[in-house]
Short mmCIF file of C-alpha atoms in Angstrom, two decimals:
data_model
loop_
_atom_site.label_atom_id
_atom_site.label_comp_id
_atom_site.label_asym_id
_atom_site.label_seq_id
_atom_site.Cartn_x
_atom_site.Cartn_y
_atom_site.Cartn_z
CA MET Z 1166 33.62 -63.95 94.85
CA ALA Z 1167 34.05 -66.67 97.57
CA VAL Z 1168 31.91 -69.15 98.16
CA THR Z 1169 30.45 -69.85 101.25
CA LEU Z 1170 29.41 -73.27 102.78
CA GLU Z 1171 25.71 -73.01 102.40
CA GLN Z 1172 26.17 -71.88 99.17
CA ALA Z 1173 28.33 -75.34 98.42
CA GLN Z 1174 25.99 -77.11 100.08
CA ARG Z 1175 23.15 -76.00 98.36
CA VAL Z 1176 24.89 -76.58 94.82
CA GLY Z 1177 26.11 -80.40 96.07
CA TYR Z 1178 22.29 -81.27 97.31
CA THR Z 1179 20.80 -79.74 94.08
CA PHE Z 1180 23.95 -81.96 91.84
CA LEU Z 1181 22.88 -85.14 94.20
CA LYS Z 1182 19.10 -84.75 93.87
CA ALA Z 1183 19.53 -84.11 90.08
CA LEU Z 1184 21.94 -87.18 89.62
CA LEU Z 1185 19.42 -89.73 91.54
CA ARG Z 1186 16.58 -88.33 89.70
CA PHE Z 1187 18.50 -89.20 86.46
CA ALA Z 1188 19.21 -92.57 88.23
CA PHE Z 1189 15.53 -92.99 88.96
CA MET Z 1190 14.25 -92.17 85.47
CA VAL Z 1191 16.98 -94.15 83.61
CA ALA Z 1192 15.54 -97.53 85.82
CA ASN Z 1193 11.99 -96.37 84.84
CA ASN Z 1194 12.72 -96.24 81.08
CA LEU Z 1195 14.48 -99.60 81.30
CA VAL Z 1196 11.21 -101.42 82.76
CA ALA Z 1197 8.49 -99.51 81.62
CA ILE Z 1198 8.88 -99.33 78.07
CA PRO Z 1199 10.02 -102.68 77.83
CA SER Z 1200 7.43 -103.94 79.28
CA TYR Z 1201 5.00 -101.59 77.32
CA VAL Z 1202 6.50 -103.65 74.58
CA LEU Z 1203 6.32 -107.13 75.92
CA TYR Z 1204 2.72 -106.79 76.85
CA LEU Z 1205 1.67 -105.61 73.30
CA ILE Z 1206 3.59 -108.26 71.36
CA VAL Z 1207 1.91 -111.09 73.89
CA LEU Z 1208 -1.29 -109.28 72.89
CA GLN Z 1209 -1.07 -109.54 69.43
CA PRO Z 1210 -3.45 -112.90 68.80
CA LEU Z 1211 -6.29 -110.01 70.54
CA ARG Z 1212 -5.17 -107.67 68.04
CA VAL Z 1213 -6.58 -109.89 65.19
CA LEU Z 1214 -9.52 -111.26 67.53
CA ASP Z 1215 -10.66 -107.84 68.86
CA SER Z 1216 -8.86 -104.87 67.39
CA LYS Z 1217 -11.00 -102.68 69.33
CA SER Z 1218 -9.98 -104.32 73.14
CA PHE Z 1219 -6.36 -104.77 72.07
CA TRP Z 1220 -5.97 -101.28 71.13
CA TYR Z 1221 -7.78 -100.15 74.59
CA ILE Z 1222 -5.65 -102.47 76.39
CA GLU Z 1223 -2.58 -100.23 74.47
CA GLY Z 1224 -4.28 -96.89 75.45
CA VAL Z 1225 -4.66 -97.99 79.38
CA LEU Z 1226 -0.86 -98.80 79.37
CA PHE Z 1227 -0.09 -95.49 77.18
CA LYS Z 1228 -1.31 -93.25 79.58
CA TRP Z 1229 0.23 -94.91 82.46
CA LEU Z 1230 3.49 -93.71 80.30
CA LEU Z 1231 2.83 -90.74 79.57
CA ALA Z 1232 1.89 -90.29 83.61
CA MET Z 1233 5.16 -91.48 84.55
CA VAL Z 1234 6.93 -88.64 82.11
CA ALA Z 1235 4.50 -86.23 84.07
CA SER Z 1236 5.38 -87.62 87.64
CA TRP Z 1237 8.70 -86.76 87.10
CA GLY Z 1238 7.75 -82.76 86.79
CA TRP Z 1239 5.18 -83.07 89.08
CA TRP Z 1240 7.66 -84.55 91.78
CA ALA Z 1241 9.79 -81.85 91.26
CA GLY Z 1242 7.22 -78.94 91.81
CA TYR Z 1243 6.69 -78.04 88.15
CA THR Z 1244 2.59 -77.69 88.65
CA VAL Z 1245 0.41 -76.73 85.90
CA VAL Z 1246 -2.44 -74.09 86.17
CA GLU Z 1247 -5.41 -73.97 83.43
CA TRP Z 1248 -7.32 -71.15 82.11
CA GLY Z 1249 -10.17 -70.34 79.58
CA ASP Z 1250 -12.63 -72.62 78.00
CA ASP Z 1251 -12.87 -75.93 80.15
CA VAL Z 1252 -11.89 -78.62 77.65
CA LYS Z 1253 -12.98 -81.71 79.73
CA ALA Z 1254 -16.61 -81.09 78.46
CA VAL Z 1255 -15.29 -81.88 74.94
CA SER Z 1256 -12.72 -84.63 75.61
CA GLU Z 1257 -15.27 -87.04 74.35
CA ASP Z 1258 -15.48 -85.81 71.26
CA GLU Z 1259 -12.97 -85.39 68.50
CA ALA Z 1260 -10.50 -82.86 68.21
CA VAL Z 1261 -7.34 -80.81 67.30
CA VAL Z 1262 -5.49 -79.24 69.40
CA LEU Z 1263 -2.89 -76.49 68.27
CA VAL Z 1264 -0.37 -75.84 70.29
CA ASN Z 1265 2.66 -72.78 70.34
CA HIS Z 1266 6.38 -73.91 70.62
CA GLN Z 1267 9.03 -72.66 73.23
CA ALA Z 1268 10.99 -75.57 74.12
CA THR Z 1269 10.85 -79.41 74.46
CA GLY Z 1270 9.17 -79.03 77.96
CA ASP Z 1271 5.92 -78.23 76.24
CA VAL Z 1272 5.39 -82.01 75.28
CA CYS Z 1273 5.88 -82.96 79.11
CA THR Z 1274 3.63 -80.06 80.14
CA LEU Z 1275 0.77 -81.70 78.21
CA MET Z 1276 1.59 -85.04 79.22
CA MET Z 1277 0.96 -83.40 82.55
CA CYS Z 1278 -2.13 -81.24 81.88
CA LEU Z 1279 -4.08 -83.71 80.09
CA GLN Z 1280 -3.77 -86.62 82.54
CA ASP Z 1281 -6.59 -85.90 84.58
CA LYS Z 1282 -9.08 -85.43 81.54
CA GLY Z 1283 -10.79 -89.04 81.57
CA THR Z 1284 -9.82 -91.03 79.11
CA LEU Z 1285 -8.50 -88.54 76.78
CA VAL Z 1286 -4.68 -89.01 76.99
CA ARG Z 1287 -5.53 -92.99 75.83
CA HIS Z 1288 -7.00 -91.86 72.21
CA MET Z 1289 -4.43 -89.10 71.49
CA MET Z 1290 -2.50 -89.13 68.54
CA TRP Z 1291 0.89 -86.87 68.36
CA LEU Z 1292 2.96 -85.25 65.59
CA MET Z 1293 6.01 -84.51 66.61
CA ASP Z 1294 9.56 -84.05 64.78
CA HIS Z 1295 11.34 -86.88 63.33
CA ILE Z 1296 14.21 -86.75 65.81
CA PHE Z 1297 11.86 -87.54 68.66
CA LYS Z 1298 11.66 -91.49 66.75
CA TYR Z 1299 15.20 -92.02 67.84
CA THR Z 1300 14.61 -91.37 71.64
CA ASN Z 1301 13.95 -94.04 74.41
CA PHE Z 1302 10.11 -92.92 73.70
CA GLY Z 1303 10.03 -93.36 70.11
CA ILE Z 1304 8.97 -96.98 70.28
CA VAL Z 1305 6.16 -96.37 72.16
CA SER Z 1306 4.72 -93.52 69.99
CA LEU Z 1307 5.59 -95.87 66.86
CA ILE Z 1308 3.39 -98.50 68.09
CA HIS Z 1309 0.86 -96.05 69.23
CA GLY Z 1310 0.24 -94.90 66.35
CA ASP Z 1311 1.70 -91.29 66.42
CA PHE Z 1312 3.21 -89.28 63.63
CA PHE Z 1313 7.34 -88.15 62.71
CA ILE Z 1314 7.13 -85.32 60.15
CA ARG Z 1315 10.59 -84.29 59.03
CA GLN Z 1316 10.82 -80.62 58.40
CA GLY Z 1317 12.07 -78.57 55.90
CA ARG Z 1318 10.96 -77.13 52.83
CA ALA Z 1319 12.52 -80.25 50.91
CA TYR Z 1320 10.80 -82.83 52.39
CA ARG Z 1321 6.74 -80.98 52.82
CA ASP Z 1322 4.88 -82.16 50.16
CA GLN Z 1323 5.92 -85.86 50.53
CA GLN Z 1324 5.54 -85.53 54.49
CA LEU Z 1325 2.18 -84.01 54.06
CA VAL Z 1326 1.34 -87.39 51.69
CA LEU Z 1327 2.49 -89.94 53.90
CA LEU Z 1328 0.41 -87.17 57.02
CA LYS Z 1329 -2.60 -88.11 55.00
CA GLU Z 1330 -1.89 -91.64 54.14
CA HIS Z 1331 -0.63 -91.71 57.99
CA LEU Z 1332 -4.27 -90.47 59.56
CA GLU Z 1333 -6.74 -92.29 56.85
CA LYS Z 1334 -5.06 -95.75 57.79
CA TYR Z 1335 -4.60 -95.21 62.23
CA TYR Z 1336 -6.56 -92.44 63.19
CA ARG Z 1337 -10.26 -93.76 63.49
CA SER Z 1338 -9.05 -97.50 63.24
CA ARG Z 1339 -7.77 -97.17 66.59
CA ASN Z 1340 -10.26 -94.93 67.79
CA ARG Z 1341 -8.18 -91.59 68.17
CA LYS Z 1342 -9.84 -88.76 69.42
CA TRP Z 1343 -7.81 -86.01 69.71
CA ILE Z 1344 -4.47 -84.96 67.16
CA VAL Z 1345 -1.84 -82.75 68.86
CA LEU Z 1346 0.95 -80.73 66.64
CA PHE Z 1347 2.83 -77.30 66.96
CA PRO Z 1348 1.93 -75.35 63.92
CA GLU Z 1349 4.99 -73.24 64.40
CA GLY Z 1350 6.75 -76.04 62.80
CA GLY Z 1351 9.49 -75.75 65.41
CA PHE Z 1352 11.19 -73.78 68.75
CA LEU Z 1353 10.29 -70.19 69.35
CA ARG Z 1354 13.92 -69.23 69.78
CA LYS Z 1355 14.93 -70.81 66.62
CA ARG Z 1356 12.23 -69.35 64.38
CA ARG Z 1357 11.47 -65.97 65.35
CA GLU Z 1358 13.56 -63.74 63.58
CA THR Z 1359 12.83 -65.81 60.04
CA SER Z 1360 9.18 -65.38 61.35
CA GLN Z 1361 9.47 -61.63 61.84
CA ALA Z 1362 10.99 -61.21 58.74
CA PHE Z 1363 8.35 -62.67 57.02
CA ALA Z 1364 6.05 -60.61 58.33
CA LYS Z 1365 7.65 -57.57 57.49
CA LYS Z 1366 7.54 -58.56 53.97
CA ASN Z 1367 4.04 -59.61 53.63
CA ASN Z 1368 2.59 -56.43 56.05
CA LEU Z 1369 2.28 -58.78 58.96
CA PRO Z 1370 1.89 -58.11 62.74
CA PHE Z 1371 5.11 -58.07 64.74
CA LEU Z 1372 5.36 -61.12 67.34
CA LYS Z 1373 7.48 -61.60 70.12
CA HIS Z 1374 6.25 -64.61 71.77
CA VAL Z 1375 4.91 -66.43 68.80
CA THR Z 1376 5.98 -67.37 65.53
CA LEU Z 1377 3.63 -67.12 62.53
CA PRO Z 1378 2.16 -70.84 61.79
CA ARG Z 1379 3.12 -73.39 59.11
CA LEU Z 1380 -0.63 -74.31 57.22
CA GLY Z 1381 0.50 -77.84 55.82
CA ALA Z 1382 -0.38 -80.56 58.59
CA THR Z 1383 -3.32 -78.11 59.34
CA GLN Z 1384 -4.92 -78.32 56.16
CA VAL Z 1385 -4.34 -81.82 55.60
CA ILE Z 1386 -6.01 -82.97 58.98
CA LEU Z 1387 -9.15 -80.72 58.78
CA LYS Z 1388 -9.36 -81.93 54.78
CA THR Z 1389 -9.04 -85.57 56.24
CA LEU Z 1390 -10.89 -86.00 59.09
CA VAL Z 1391 -13.70 -83.36 59.25
CA ALA Z 1392 -16.91 -85.05 58.65
CA PRO Z 1393 -18.48 -83.59 54.77
CA GLN Z 1394 -20.62 -80.20 54.90
CA GLU Z 1395 -19.17 -79.23 58.33
CA ASN Z 1396 -16.18 -77.51 57.62
CA GLY Z 1397 -16.46 -74.06 56.71
CA THR Z 1398 -20.52 -74.74 56.39
CA PRO Z 1399 -22.92 -75.42 59.06
CA ALA Z 1400 -23.17 -78.77 60.08
CA GLY Z 1401 -27.09 -78.49 60.77
CA GLY Z 1402 -29.90 -77.42 58.76
CA ASP Z 1403 -29.74 -79.87 55.71
CA ALA Z 1404 -27.04 -81.62 56.41
CA VAL Z 1405 -27.73 -85.28 57.40
CA ILE Z 1406 -25.03 -87.58 58.43
CA LYS Z 1407 -25.89 -91.09 59.58
CA GLU Z 1408 -25.90 -92.22 63.21
CA SER Z 1409 -23.61 -95.07 61.80
CA LYS Z 1410 -20.86 -93.07 60.36
CA PRO Z 1411 -17.95 -90.88 62.19
CA LYS Z 1412 -18.73 -87.42 63.32
CA GLY Z 1413 -15.65 -86.25 62.27
CA LEU Z 1414 -13.37 -83.69 64.17
CA GLN Z 1415 -15.85 -81.42 66.07
CA TRP Z 1416 -13.25 -78.73 67.75
CA VAL Z 1417 -10.12 -76.73 67.09
CA ILE Z 1418 -8.49 -76.16 70.36
CA ASP Z 1419 -6.42 -73.23 70.37
CA THR Z 1420 -3.72 -74.01 73.87
CA THR Z 1421 -1.32 -71.40 74.82
CA ILE Z 1422 1.68 -72.61 76.97
CA ALA Z 1423 3.04 -69.71 79.12
CA TYR Z 1424 6.00 -70.13 81.50
CA SER Z 1425 6.77 -68.20 84.35
CA LYS Z 1426 8.89 -64.91 84.13
CA GLY Z 1427 8.99 -65.98 80.00
CA GLU Z 1428 11.47 -69.20 81.01
CA PRO Z 1429 10.37 -72.28 79.16
CA ILE Z 1430 11.29 -75.69 81.06
CA ASP Z 1431 13.29 -77.99 79.02
CA ILE Z 1432 13.23 -82.11 78.87
CA GLN Z 1433 16.79 -81.75 80.99
CA THR Z 1434 15.22 -79.72 83.65
CA TRP Z 1435 11.97 -81.98 83.80
CA ILE Z 1436 13.83 -84.64 84.33
CA LEU Z 1437 16.86 -83.41 86.45
CA GLY Z 1438 14.52 -81.43 88.52
CA TYR Z 1439 17.58 -79.14 89.20
CA ARG Z 1440 15.30 -75.69 88.56
CA GLN Z 1441 13.47 -74.28 91.32
CA PRO Z 1442 9.66 -75.30 91.66
CA ALA Z 1443 7.61 -73.43 88.94
CA VAL Z 1444 3.95 -73.18 87.69
CA THR Z 1445 3.48 -73.68 84.00
CA HIS Z 1446 0.28 -71.85 83.02
CA VAL Z 1447 -1.97 -73.45 80.23
CA HIS Z 1448 -4.75 -71.17 78.44
CA TYR Z 1449 -7.63 -72.95 76.23
CA ARG Z 1450 -9.95 -71.81 73.66
CA ILE Z 1451 -12.25 -73.89 71.98
CA PHE Z 1452 -13.86 -73.36 68.25
CA PRO Z 1453 -16.53 -75.26 66.36
CA VAL Z 1454 -14.92 -77.11 63.40
CA LYS Z 1455 -17.67 -75.86 61.34
CA ASP Z 1456 -16.30 -72.18 61.97
CA VAL Z 1457 -13.06 -72.60 60.51
CA PRO Z 1458 -12.25 -71.80 56.65
CA ALA Z 1459 -11.83 -75.03 54.51
CA GLU Z 1460 -9.81 -72.51 51.79
CA PRO Z 1461 -6.43 -72.26 51.84
CA GLU Z 1462 -5.88 -68.93 51.70
CA ALA Z 1463 -8.50 -68.50 54.66
CA LEU Z 1464 -7.51 -70.82 56.46
CA THR Z 1465 -4.01 -69.22 56.79
CA GLN Z 1466 -5.53 -65.97 58.06
CA TRP Z 1467 -7.58 -67.95 60.06
CA LEU Z 1468 -4.40 -69.37 61.66
CA TYR Z 1469 -2.79 -66.36 61.50
CA GLN Z 1470 -5.39 -64.63 63.74
CA ARG Z 1471 -5.36 -67.61 66.17
CA PHE Z 1472 -1.37 -66.89 66.58
CA ILE Z 1473 -1.88 -62.92 67.18
CA GLU Z 1474 -4.43 -63.37 69.26
CA LYS Z 1475 -1.72 -65.89 70.84
CA GLU Z 1476 0.81 -63.04 71.36
CA ASP Z 1477 -1.90 -60.81 72.99
CA LEU Z 1478 -2.56 -63.63 75.56
CA LEU Z 1479 1.13 -63.95 76.02
CA THR Z 1480 1.62 -59.97 76.26
CA HIS Z 1481 -0.87 -59.40 78.89
CA PHE Z 1482 0.09 -62.55 80.71
CA TYR Z 1483 3.83 -62.09 80.65
CA GLU Z 1484 2.64 -58.24 81.91
CA THR Z 1485 0.14 -59.00 84.87
CA GLY Z 1486 1.06 -62.57 85.74
CA ALA Z 1487 -2.53 -63.94 84.85
CA PHE Z 1488 -4.29 -64.50 81.39
CA PRO Z 1489 -7.26 -62.24 80.67
CA PRO Z 1490 -11.13 -62.95 81.45
CA LEU Z 1491 -13.00 -64.87 78.53
CA GLN Z 1492 -15.22 -62.97 76.88
CA GLY Z 1493 -18.66 -62.26 79.37
CA GLN Z 1494 -16.20 -62.67 82.69
CA THR Z 1495 -15.06 -59.45 84.57
CA LYS Z 1496 -12.22 -61.63 85.98
CA ALA Z 1497 -10.30 -64.58 84.74
CA VAL Z 1498 -10.87 -67.90 86.39
CA SER Z 1499 -7.94 -70.26 86.96
CA ARG Z 1500 -7.99 -73.65 87.50
CA GLU Z 1501 -4.95 -75.68 89.21
CA MET Z 1502 -4.54 -78.87 87.91
CA THR Z 1503 -3.43 -82.05 89.92
CA LEU Z 1504 -2.34 -85.42 90.05
CA SER Z 1505 -2.82 -88.08 92.55
CA ASN Z 1506 0.61 -89.06 94.32
CA LEU Z 1507 -0.89 -92.66 95.79
CA TRP Z 1508 -1.76 -93.20 91.72
CA LEU Z 1509 1.65 -91.85 90.75
CA VAL Z 1510 3.17 -94.45 92.87
CA GLY Z 1511 0.91 -97.32 92.01
CA ILE Z 1512 1.65 -96.87 87.78
CA GLN Z 1513 5.37 -97.00 88.58
CA SER Z 1514 5.16 -99.89 91.02
CA PHE Z 1515 3.43 -101.77 88.28
CA ALA Z 1516 5.97 -100.37 85.99
CA PHE Z 1517 8.47 -102.06 88.19
CA LEU Z 1518 6.70 -105.41 89.08
CA SER Z 1519 6.58 -105.49 85.30
CA GLY Z 1520 9.90 -105.68 84.98
CA GLY Z 1521 10.42 -107.66 87.58
CA MET Z 1522 8.21 -110.42 85.55
CA TRP Z 1523 9.51 -110.05 82.44
CA TYR Z 1524 12.98 -110.67 83.48
CA CYS Z 1525 12.50 -113.70 85.30
CA ILE Z 1526 10.37 -114.67 82.10
CA LEU Z 1527 12.83 -113.97 79.74
CA GLN Z 1528 15.41 -115.73 82.06
CA TYR Z 1529 12.94 -118.83 82.40
CA PHE Z 1530 12.83 -119.14 78.52
CA TYR Z 1531 16.72 -118.64 77.88
CA HIS Z 1532 17.68 -121.43 79.93
CA CYS Z 1533 15.02 -123.56 78.56
CA LEU Z 1534 16.31 -123.07 75.14
CA PHE Z 1535 20.27 -122.89 75.81
#
């Protein structure tokens, strides 16, 4: 088939745009990430004198870095529409967020849609595959205190012990509030066949849009972070919690990501922007943690039920283009998530100015020493 001039021009424009976006992303990383690290090195005395203020500043810088990642998709026309419960109402409480996992773009989508939830992004902790430790953003996540989990049966028990120790050491000492994990343990396309075989063997529902979740990390998080007498039993009544003690996890936020036409956006698309503008849909359901069972078998069934419900939500979405209404509603209500272009330009400018400043400072010290 002959290629028309118009088609050739379109391909050329797409390639040029992708090349320019990639160059900007590389430049952005080269100034923003080293600046983040250098600011925190300089502020180490503050960490000793006033740890709370140090982690406050780190949280602000961390949010700005995530906003830069969000801006790559936002400016390419990859926007987000939110459905279900309004999570802003619990953004200052402690919560564990359970997300279905389809592609590398899931993390970018969350980085975007949680930007307008007040101070939330500053106080988040992420659980992600250990391979992300070796990406450009790995040093940032290490400093921030995210946890990198190694997949595979051979590592499972050891990783859960390390996760518990990590939570006890970093979660409250750095004033973390939300912890985000992907309980499926991998991308949908990689785990679907194995999950379906397991479901058939154990007389569980056949799932196409999600896979059955794994229990380990969720159980460790609940055991470690939920206040006594809260998980599995009423926190009120005769239960007395001293005001000076942390409340512990209060909510489980079941988060379902749906992509237009069922076509996930990966990190390459997010960066290069070669795909046409698309809307990603994110659905939230909030569960009080006191309603979540603590016993392993009951918790497993509770988690399975959440992902079976995710399957129903996604089936409804792909058939109708919308999520079903919440209980008590006659029509589902959606909210278009927005970002301020002025704010995004501001933090990008700050990153490049910081990069220039640090370059001049390092050059000065280099010449003084040598």
